[in-house]
mmCIF file of C-alpha atoms in Angstrom:
data_model
loop_
_atom_site.group_PDB
_atom_site.id
_atom_site.type_symbol
_atom_site.label_atom_id
_atom_site.label_comp_id
_atom_site.label_asym_id
_atom_site.label_seq_id
_atom_site.Cartn_x
_atom_site.Cartn_y
_atom_site.Cartn_z
ATOM 1 C CA UNK A 1 44.516 242.086 64.140
ATOM 2 C CA UNK A 2 47.989 241.281 62.765
ATOM 3 C CA UNK A 3 49.985 238.976 65.082
ATOM 4 C CA UNK A 4 52.924 240.796 66.687
ATOM 5 C CA UNK A 5 56.199 240.164 64.920
ATOM 6 C CA UNK A 6 54.590 238.651 61.821
ATOM 7 C CA UNK A 7 54.189 240.628 58.637
ATOM 8 C CA UNK A 8 50.677 240.250 57.241
ATOM 9 C CA UNK A 9 50.549 239.180 53.569
ATOM 10 C CA UNK A 10 49.167 241.692 51.119
ATOM 11 C CA UNK A 11 47.147 241.017 47.970
ATOM 12 C CA UNK A 12 47.434 243.400 45.042
ATOM 13 C CA UNK A 13 44.097 243.876 43.262
ATOM 14 C CA UNK A 14 44.317 246.102 40.198
ATOM 15 C CA UNK A 15 47.247 248.012 41.683
ATOM 16 C CA UNK A 16 45.640 248.382 45.124
ATOM 17 C CA UNK A 17 47.392 246.815 48.130
ATOM 18 C CA UNK A 18 44.799 245.045 50.307
ATOM 19 C CA UNK A 19 45.995 243.298 53.506
ATOM 20 C CA UNK A 20 44.984 239.642 53.616
ATOM 21 C CA UNK A 21 43.405 239.975 57.063
ATOM 22 C CA UNK A 22 41.059 242.650 55.677
ATOM 23 C CA UNK A 23 39.863 240.359 52.912
ATOM 24 C CA UNK A 24 39.526 237.390 55.246
ATOM 25 C CA UNK A 25 37.707 239.339 57.936
ATOM 26 C CA UNK A 26 35.224 241.113 55.694
ATOM 27 C CA UNK A 27 34.788 239.246 52.444
ATOM 28 C CA UNK A 28 35.065 235.591 53.515
ATOM 29 C CA UNK A 29 31.849 235.654 55.583
ATOM 30 C CA UNK A 30 30.052 237.435 52.754
ATOM 31 C CA UNK A 31 31.229 234.891 50.196
ATOM 32 C CA UNK A 32 30.103 232.046 52.416
ATOM 33 C CA UNK A 33 26.584 233.409 52.872
ATOM 34 C CA UNK A 34 26.322 234.010 49.113
ATOM 35 C CA UNK A 35 27.071 230.397 48.336
ATOM 36 C CA UNK A 36 24.711 229.193 51.065
ATOM 37 C CA UNK A 37 21.999 231.451 49.700
ATOM 38 C CA UNK A 38 22.396 230.131 46.167
ATOM 39 C CA UNK A 39 22.166 226.591 47.512
ATOM 40 C CA UNK A 40 18.619 227.248 48.674
ATOM 41 C CA UNK A 41 18.905 229.080 51.993
ATOM 42 C CA UNK A 42 17.090 232.333 52.703
ATOM 43 C CA UNK A 43 18.558 235.400 50.951
ATOM 44 C CA UNK A 44 21.529 236.776 52.865
ATOM 45 C CA UNK A 45 23.630 239.910 52.398
ATOM 46 C CA UNK A 46 26.464 239.619 49.893
ATOM 47 C CA UNK A 47 28.103 242.471 48.053
ATOM 48 C CA UNK A 48 28.507 241.879 44.351
ATOM 49 C CA UNK A 49 29.064 245.632 44.295
ATOM 50 C CA UNK A 50 32.226 245.308 46.388
ATOM 51 C CA UNK A 51 33.699 242.571 44.205
ATOM 52 C CA UNK A 52 32.914 244.465 40.996
ATOM 53 C CA UNK A 53 34.407 247.663 42.429
ATOM 54 C CA UNK A 54 37.633 245.679 42.821
ATOM 55 C CA UNK A 55 37.483 245.350 39.020
ATOM 56 C CA UNK A 56 36.997 241.604 39.142
ATOM 57 C CA UNK A 57 35.525 240.172 35.948
ATOM 58 C CA UNK A 58 32.466 237.937 36.376
ATOM 59 C CA UNK A 59 34.368 235.030 34.845
ATOM 60 C CA UNK A 60 37.159 235.290 37.418
ATOM 61 C CA UNK A 61 34.755 233.816 39.979
ATOM 62 C CA UNK A 62 32.260 232.048 37.714
ATOM 63 C CA UNK A 63 35.099 230.375 35.828
ATOM 64 C CA UNK A 64 33.125 227.750 33.899
ATOM 65 C CA UNK A 65 30.265 229.880 32.673
ATOM 66 C CA UNK A 66 31.778 230.672 29.258
ATOM 67 C CA UNK A 67 31.731 226.973 28.345
ATOM 68 C CA UNK A 68 28.546 225.990 30.166
ATOM 69 C CA UNK A 69 25.981 224.370 27.871
ATOM 70 C CA UNK A 70 23.598 222.795 30.401
ATOM 71 C CA UNK A 71 21.391 224.083 33.181
ATOM 72 C CA UNK A 72 22.755 221.508 35.607
ATOM 73 C CA UNK A 73 26.332 222.761 35.146
ATOM 74 C CA UNK A 74 27.588 224.101 38.473
ATOM 75 C CA UNK A 75 28.504 227.695 37.658
ATOM 76 C CA UNK A 76 28.938 228.807 41.256
ATOM 77 C CA UNK A 77 32.437 229.976 42.213
ATOM 78 C CA UNK A 78 34.784 227.042 42.759
ATOM 79 C CA UNK A 79 37.081 226.899 45.782
ATOM 80 C CA UNK A 80 40.045 227.538 43.498
ATOM 81 C CA UNK A 81 38.480 230.837 42.396
ATOM 82 C CA UNK A 82 37.929 232.024 45.978
ATOM 83 C CA UNK A 83 41.141 230.848 47.650
ATOM 84 C CA UNK A 84 43.486 233.499 46.210
ATOM 85 C CA UNK A 85 41.729 235.917 48.564
ATOM 86 C CA UNK A 86 39.614 233.732 50.893
ATOM 87 C CA UNK A 87 40.085 230.665 53.070
ATOM 88 C CA UNK A 88 37.716 227.882 54.146
ATOM 89 C CA UNK A 89 34.924 228.770 51.728
ATOM 90 C CA UNK A 90 32.104 226.164 51.651
ATOM 91 C CA UNK A 91 30.923 225.222 48.156
ATOM 92 C CA UNK A 92 27.293 223.973 48.183
ATOM 93 C CA UNK A 93 25.296 222.361 45.401
ATOM 94 C CA UNK A 94 23.908 224.456 42.564
ATOM 95 C CA UNK A 95 20.413 225.936 43.053
ATOM 96 C CA UNK A 96 17.326 224.410 41.466
ATOM 97 C CA UNK A 97 15.599 226.101 38.561
ATOM 98 C CA UNK A 98 12.477 225.610 36.439
ATOM 99 C CA UNK A 99 14.559 226.002 33.282
ATOM 100 C CA UNK A 100 15.714 222.668 31.838
ATOM 101 C CA UNK A 101 17.586 223.752 28.702
ATOM 102 C CA UNK A 102 19.953 226.721 28.582
ATOM 103 C CA UNK A 103 23.464 227.364 27.259
ATOM 104 C CA UNK A 104 25.497 230.198 28.741
ATOM 105 C CA UNK A 105 28.146 229.458 26.110
ATOM 106 C CA UNK A 106 25.759 230.019 23.211
ATOM 107 C CA UNK A 107 24.291 233.192 24.670
ATOM 108 C CA UNK A 108 27.676 234.712 25.545
ATOM 109 C CA UNK A 109 28.800 234.143 21.955
ATOM 110 C CA UNK A 110 26.005 236.529 20.939
ATOM 111 C CA UNK A 111 27.880 239.303 22.713
ATOM 112 C CA UNK A 112 26.136 242.017 24.694
ATOM 113 C CA UNK A 113 22.366 241.645 24.267
ATOM 114 C CA UNK A 114 21.540 244.666 26.437
ATOM 115 C CA UNK A 115 20.894 246.921 23.390
ATOM 116 C CA UNK A 116 18.528 244.285 21.956
ATOM 117 C CA UNK A 117 16.448 244.160 25.150
ATOM 118 C CA UNK A 118 16.537 247.968 25.384
ATOM 119 C CA UNK A 119 15.281 248.260 21.804
ATOM 120 C CA UNK A 120 12.372 245.929 22.569
ATOM 121 C CA UNK A 121 11.408 248.103 25.543
ATOM 122 C CA UNK A 122 11.694 251.331 23.547
ATOM 123 C CA UNK A 123 9.504 249.889 20.779
ATOM 124 C CA UNK A 124 6.846 248.676 23.209
ATOM 125 C CA UNK A 125 7.582 245.025 22.449
ATOM 126 C CA UNK A 126 8.761 243.955 25.915
ATOM 127 C CA UNK A 127 6.166 241.619 27.479
ATOM 128 C CA UNK A 128 6.442 242.731 31.094
ATOM 129 C CA UNK A 129 6.860 245.780 33.301
ATOM 130 C CA UNK A 130 10.167 247.520 32.699
ATOM 131 C CA UNK A 131 10.156 250.325 35.277
ATOM 132 C CA UNK A 132 13.369 249.110 36.978
ATOM 133 C CA UNK A 133 14.896 247.439 33.926
ATOM 134 C CA UNK A 134 15.578 250.033 31.237
ATOM 135 C CA UNK A 135 18.039 252.074 33.302
ATOM 136 C CA UNK A 136 20.356 249.054 33.673
ATOM 137 C CA UNK A 137 20.656 248.332 29.963
ATOM 138 C CA UNK A 138 23.278 250.968 29.126
ATOM 139 C CA UNK A 139 26.042 248.488 29.927
ATOM 140 C CA UNK A 140 28.965 247.018 28.026
ATOM 141 C CA UNK A 141 29.196 243.988 30.331
ATOM 142 C CA UNK A 142 27.338 241.102 28.607
ATOM 143 C CA UNK A 143 26.566 239.436 31.963
ATOM 144 C CA UNK A 144 24.785 242.530 33.271
ATOM 145 C CA UNK A 145 22.382 242.532 30.326
ATOM 146 C CA UNK A 146 20.470 239.666 31.970
ATOM 147 C CA UNK A 147 21.731 239.876 35.563
ATOM 148 C CA UNK A 148 20.687 243.497 35.864
ATOM 149 C CA UNK A 149 21.515 245.614 38.902
ATOM 150 C CA UNK A 150 24.128 243.156 40.132
ATOM 151 C CA UNK A 151 26.753 245.912 40.061
ATOM 152 C CA UNK A 152 24.914 247.657 42.909
ATOM 153 C CA UNK A 153 23.617 244.553 44.691
ATOM 154 C CA UNK A 154 24.303 244.026 48.393
ATOM 155 C CA UNK A 155 22.202 240.840 48.650
ATOM 156 C CA UNK A 156 21.586 237.833 46.459
ATOM 157 C CA UNK A 157 17.992 237.566 45.289
ATOM 158 C CA UNK A 158 15.829 236.762 42.282
ATOM 159 C CA UNK A 159 15.788 240.498 41.510
ATOM 160 C CA UNK A 160 19.096 240.087 39.678
ATOM 161 C CA UNK A 161 18.065 237.012 37.708
ATOM 162 C CA UNK A 162 16.817 237.091 34.089
ATOM 163 C CA UNK A 163 13.098 237.524 33.540
ATOM 164 C CA UNK A 164 11.059 235.389 31.154
ATOM 165 C CA UNK A 165 10.245 238.527 29.172
ATOM 166 C CA UNK A 166 13.974 238.866 28.428
ATOM 167 C CA UNK A 167 13.994 235.455 26.760
ATOM 168 C CA UNK A 168 10.869 236.285 24.759
ATOM 169 C CA UNK A 169 12.592 239.226 23.077
ATOM 170 C CA UNK A 170 14.297 236.690 20.801
ATOM 171 C CA UNK A 171 12.390 233.466 21.498
ATOM 172 C CA UNK A 172 9.095 235.080 20.548
ATOM 173 C CA UNK A 173 7.209 232.202 18.911
ATOM 174 C CA UNK A 174 4.735 231.080 21.573
ATOM 175 C CA UNK A 175 2.690 227.970 20.857
ATOM 176 C CA UNK A 176 1.416 226.557 24.136
ATOM 177 C CA UNK A 177 2.224 224.053 25.454
ATOM 178 C CA UNK A 178 4.835 223.025 22.873
ATOM 179 C CA UNK A 179 6.982 226.159 22.947
ATOM 180 C CA UNK A 180 7.291 225.886 26.751
ATOM 181 C CA UNK A 181 9.379 222.734 26.327
ATOM 182 C CA UNK A 182 12.012 224.669 24.405
ATOM 183 C CA UNK A 183 13.368 225.848 27.764
ATOM 184 C CA UNK A 184 11.301 223.998 30.382
ATOM 185 C CA UNK A 185 10.975 220.289 31.113
ATOM 186 C CA UNK A 186 7.771 218.664 29.880
ATOM 187 C CA UNK A 187 6.678 217.962 33.467
ATOM 188 C CA UNK A 188 7.708 221.349 34.896
ATOM 189 C CA UNK A 189 5.200 222.947 37.270
ATOM 190 C CA UNK A 190 4.751 226.282 35.535
ATOM 191 C CA UNK A 191 1.348 227.261 36.909
ATOM 192 C CA UNK A 192 1.674 230.803 38.361
ATOM 193 C CA UNK A 193 0.910 231.305 42.041
ATOM 194 C CA UNK A 194 -2.126 233.443 41.171
ATOM 195 C CA UNK A 195 -3.645 230.616 39.078
ATOM 196 C CA UNK A 196 -5.472 228.376 41.588
ATOM 197 C CA UNK A 197 -7.098 225.113 40.577
ATOM 198 C CA UNK A 198 -10.408 226.872 39.920
ATOM 199 C CA UNK A 199 -8.719 229.539 37.783
ATOM 200 C CA UNK A 200 -10.772 228.796 34.676
ATOM 201 C CA UNK A 201 -13.907 229.717 36.613
ATOM 202 C CA UNK A 202 -12.547 232.362 38.995
ATOM 203 C CA UNK A 203 -10.489 234.566 36.674
ATOM 204 C CA UNK A 204 -13.595 235.989 34.986
ATOM 205 C CA UNK A 205 -15.259 237.117 38.221
ATOM 206 C CA UNK A 206 -15.740 240.893 38.669
ATOM 207 C CA UNK A 207 -13.459 240.911 41.718
ATOM 208 C CA UNK A 208 -10.613 239.071 39.925
ATOM 209 C CA UNK A 209 -7.762 241.547 39.571
ATOM 210 C CA UNK A 210 -5.881 240.211 36.546
ATOM 211 C CA UNK A 211 -3.951 242.438 34.217
ATOM 212 C CA UNK A 212 -4.546 241.052 30.724
ATOM 213 C CA UNK A 213 -1.265 242.569 29.531
ATOM 214 C CA UNK A 214 0.572 240.306 31.963
ATOM 215 C CA UNK A 215 -0.935 237.231 30.306
ATOM 216 C CA UNK A 216 1.261 237.869 27.258
ATOM 217 C CA UNK A 217 4.401 236.639 29.072
ATOM 218 C CA UNK A 218 3.090 233.071 28.889
ATOM 219 C CA UNK A 219 0.400 233.278 26.220
ATOM 220 C CA UNK A 220 2.050 235.619 23.713
ATOM 221 C CA UNK A 221 1.263 239.086 22.394
ATOM 222 C CA UNK A 222 -1.468 237.800 20.069
ATOM 223 C CA UNK A 223 -3.322 236.154 22.967
ATOM 224 C CA UNK A 224 -7.029 236.932 22.922
ATOM 225 C CA UNK A 225 -9.673 236.008 25.514
ATOM 226 C CA UNK A 226 -11.846 234.710 22.669
ATOM 227 C CA UNK A 227 -9.184 232.082 22.044
ATOM 228 C CA UNK A 228 -10.598 230.196 25.023
ATOM 229 C CA UNK A 229 -14.095 231.666 25.379
#
């Protein structure tokens, strides 16, 4: 509620007058839970949809991403990016990831890769399920090519993060274990959750429900069972 006798400040976002108390009362809590979520807390509601509907560019909040060349760069929104609209926003540490080598700068210089991923799907070359992916690839925003569905997202989750199959559209030379180290650290724990310690013995049992097509994400399209057996 606006204090009596005091005129509330107004922010103009793309020609739309938005009272400051509206932004502070609605968006500040959402921004805070987003940053806490990315720091490792449980997923919490946050509306990327709302911020994108305000016609904010991704780089207005993620200001350093265009020049980020390392995974350990902190590409979360800085306080300076939030404070034009928000106050008292906590900025936690960047989240952990299994990827050790990645350059946002290099990939953004490629432009919009959405058509490339879409072409791989249409040609049957995409090494994963694509039921909920293809419909998001008709975008001109280069960020949304990999962070798909973020324009409609009301909560931060891994659903809007790039999939390994996206990377393999271009980085398609798989030579285990050497090719893994192109993106992952040599000591990274990459064993899937459905690969227990006795996997070599258990995966061939009649009751083992493994989809051989899914093996291609790690082992490549030319993977054959006879390669091990």
